[in-house]
Amino acid sequence: MQQYSDLLIDALLDEGFTVEEANRLIELREAYEEQLAREEISYQRFMHWLIEYGHLSDYL
């Protein structure tokens, strides 16, 4: 994983970002991806609840 981060930082440095900016962009992207994953889990749980309680058919 560290090698991947280093490659991202190098690519961002090549585009004119500072090391601090590159690190912050990587952190923001990771936080965004984590949020998306949490939303997907919430959506799946809600859909499961709808099916379980007969509000939605699982044979759509």
Coordinates of C-alpha atoms in Angstrom, one line a residue:
M1 CA 0.0 0.0 0.0
Q2 CA 2.9 2.4 0.8
Q3 CA 4.3 1.9 -2.7
Y4 CA 0.9 2.8 -4.2
S5 CA 0.7 6.0 -2.0
D6 CA 4.2 6.9 -3.1
L7 CA 3.3 6.6 -6.7
L8 CA 0.2 8.8 -6.2
I9 CA 2.3 11.4 -4.4
D10 CA 4.9 11.3 -7.2
A11 CA 2.1 11.7 -9.8
L12 CA 0.6 14.7 -7.9
L13 CA 4.0 16.3 -7.5
D14 CA 4.5 16.0 -11.2
E15 CA 1.3 17.9 -11.6
G16 CA 2.5 20.8 -9.4
F17 CA 1.1 19.9 -6.0
T18 CA 3.2 20.1 -2.9
V19 CA 3.8 17.0 -0.7
E20 CA 1.4 18.3 1.9
E21 CA -1.3 19.0 -0.8
A22 CA -0.8 15.5 -2.3
N23 CA -1.1 13.9 1.1
R24 CA -4.3 15.8 1.8
L25 CA -5.8 14.9 -1.5
I26 CA -5.0 11.2 -0.9
E27 CA -6.6 11.5 2.6
L28 CA -9.7 13.2 1.1
R29 CA -10.1 10.5 -1.5
E30 CA -9.7 7.7 1.1
A31 CA -12.4 9.4 3.3
Y32 CA -14.7 9.8 0.3
E33 CA -14.3 6.1 -0.7
E34 CA -15.0 5.0 2.9
Q35 CA -18.1 7.2 3.0
L36 CA -19.3 5.6 -0.3
A37 CA -18.8 2.1 1.2
R38 CA -20.8 3.1 4.3
E39 CA -23.6 4.4 2.1
E40 CA -23.6 1.2 0.1
I41 CA -23.8 -1.0 3.2
S42 CA -26.7 1.2 4.5
Y43 CA -28.5 0.9 1.2
Q44 CA -28.0 -2.9 1.2
R45 CA -29.3 -3.2 4.7
F46 CA -32.3 -1.0 3.9
M47 CA -33.1 -3.1 0.8
H48 CA -32.8 -6.3 2.8
W49 CA -35.2 -4.8 5.4
L50 CA -37.7 -3.9 2.7
I51 CA -37.6 -7.4 1.3
E52 CA -37.7 -9.1 4.8
Y53 CA -40.8 -7.2 5.8
G54 CA -42.6 -7.6 2.5
H55 CA -42.4 -4.0 1.3
L56 CA -40.4 -5.0 -1.7
S57 CA -40.1 -8.3 -3.7
D58 CA -36.7 -9.8 -4.2
Y59 CA -37.9 -11.0 -7.7
L60 CA -38.0 -7.6 -9.3

